[in-house]
Short mmCIF file of C-alpha atoms in Angstrom, two decimals:
data_model
loop_
_atom_site.label_atom_id
_atom_site.label_comp_id
_atom_site.label_asym_id
_atom_site.label_seq_id
_atom_site.Cartn_x
_atom_site.Cartn_y
_atom_site.Cartn_z
CA MET M 223 88.06 -105.46 -62.93
CA ALA M 224 90.82 -103.34 -61.40
CA ILE M 225 88.28 -100.85 -60.04
CA ALA M 226 86.29 -103.60 -58.32
CA TYR M 227 89.48 -105.05 -56.83
CA THR M 228 90.51 -101.59 -55.58
CA LEU M 229 87.14 -101.02 -53.90
CA ILE M 230 87.21 -104.43 -52.22
CA GLU M 231 90.79 -104.07 -51.01
CA THR M 232 90.17 -100.53 -49.75
CA ALA M 233 87.28 -101.85 -47.67
CA LYS M 234 89.43 -104.67 -46.31
CA LEU M 235 92.25 -102.26 -45.41
CA ASN M 236 89.72 -100.26 -43.39
CA LYS M 237 88.51 -103.43 -41.62
CA VAL M 238 85.11 -103.25 -43.32
CA ASP M 239 83.21 -106.17 -44.82
CA PRO M 240 83.37 -105.35 -48.57
CA GLN M 241 80.01 -106.95 -49.38
CA ALA M 242 78.18 -105.12 -46.58
CA TRP M 243 79.81 -101.80 -47.51
CA LEU M 244 79.12 -102.14 -51.26
CA THR M 245 75.52 -103.14 -50.55
CA TRP M 246 75.15 -100.05 -48.38
CA VAL M 247 76.77 -97.81 -51.02
CA LEU M 248 74.53 -99.13 -53.79
CA ALA M 249 71.48 -98.48 -51.61
CA GLN M 250 72.64 -94.90 -50.96
CA ILE M 251 74.10 -93.79 -54.25
CA ALA M 252 70.92 -93.29 -56.29
CA ASP M 253 69.76 -90.32 -54.21
CA HIS M 254 73.19 -89.13 -53.10
CA LYS M 255 74.63 -85.80 -54.27
CA ILE M 256 77.84 -86.07 -56.25
CA THR M 257 79.41 -83.34 -54.13
CA ARG M 258 79.04 -85.57 -51.06
CA LEU M 259 80.60 -88.79 -52.36
CA GLY M 260 83.12 -88.71 -49.52
CA GLU M 261 80.30 -89.80 -47.22
CA LEU M 262 80.19 -93.18 -48.98
CA THR M 263 83.78 -94.22 -48.23
CA PRO M 264 84.56 -97.38 -46.25
CA TRP M 265 85.98 -95.42 -43.30
CA ARG M 266 82.79 -93.35 -43.04
CA TYR M 267 80.75 -96.57 -43.18
CA ALA M 268 82.93 -98.05 -40.42
CA ALA M 269 82.47 -94.94 -38.27
CA GLN M 270 78.70 -95.08 -38.73
CA ALA M 271 78.63 -98.79 -37.89
CA ALA M 272 80.73 -98.16 -34.76
CA LYS M 273 78.43 -95.33 -33.71
CA GLN M 274 75.37 -97.55 -34.15
CA SER M 275 77.09 -100.36 -32.26
CA ARG M 276 77.84 -98.03 -29.32
CA SER M 277 74.24 -96.90 -29.34
CA VAL M 278 73.00 -100.50 -29.16
CA ARG M 279 75.46 -101.30 -26.37
CA ARG M 280 74.36 -98.23 -24.43
CA GLN M 281 70.73 -99.21 -24.87
CA SER M 282 71.43 -102.77 -23.75
CA ALA M 283 73.26 -101.47 -20.68
CA LEU M 284 70.22 -99.38 -19.78
CA THR M 285 67.84 -102.30 -20.21
CA GLY M 286 70.16 -104.85 -18.63
CA ARG M 287 70.08 -107.00 -21.76
CA VAL M 288 73.26 -108.89 -22.65
CA LEU M 289 74.48 -108.62 -26.25
CA SER M 290 75.05 -111.85 -28.11
CA ASN M 291 76.77 -112.67 -31.39
CA VAL M 292 73.35 -112.53 -33.05
CA ASP M 293 73.01 -108.91 -31.90
CA SER M 294 76.26 -107.93 -33.59
CA VAL M 295 74.99 -109.43 -36.85
CA ASP M 296 71.72 -107.55 -36.37
CA ILE M 297 73.64 -104.29 -35.99
CA THR M 298 75.27 -104.78 -39.39
CA ALA M 299 71.99 -105.80 -40.99
CA ASN M 300 70.21 -102.79 -39.50
CA LEU M 301 72.90 -100.48 -40.81
CA LYS M 302 72.43 -101.91 -44.28
CA LEU M 303 68.68 -101.45 -44.13
CA LYS M 304 68.53 -98.21 -42.17
CA ASN M 305 69.14 -95.79 -45.00
CA GLN M 306 68.06 -97.94 -47.90
CA THR M 307 66.33 -95.73 -50.45
CA CYS M 308 66.42 -98.00 -53.47
CA ARG M 309 63.23 -98.18 -55.42
CA ARG M 310 62.58 -101.53 -56.96
CA SER M 311 60.58 -101.85 -60.11
CA PHE M 312 59.50 -105.20 -61.41
#
């Protein structure tokens, strides 16, 4: 329980949604090398989300499209799904 609490609080301290970050980590971790675990930290996730957000803003500026609150939710959802490599077996 203490480990889960630590992960959640670390995400919150880095201004990252814990559920979104943990979902992203779980999607990544199966095929991730153990020597590169630092890439799965909340601050790396936040940096990647910010980079994607800037990219979307730049694209919207080029197309003249105005971003809405729905777009910011889409950015987070796309980040979650972008690198998802989980294989589901039923």
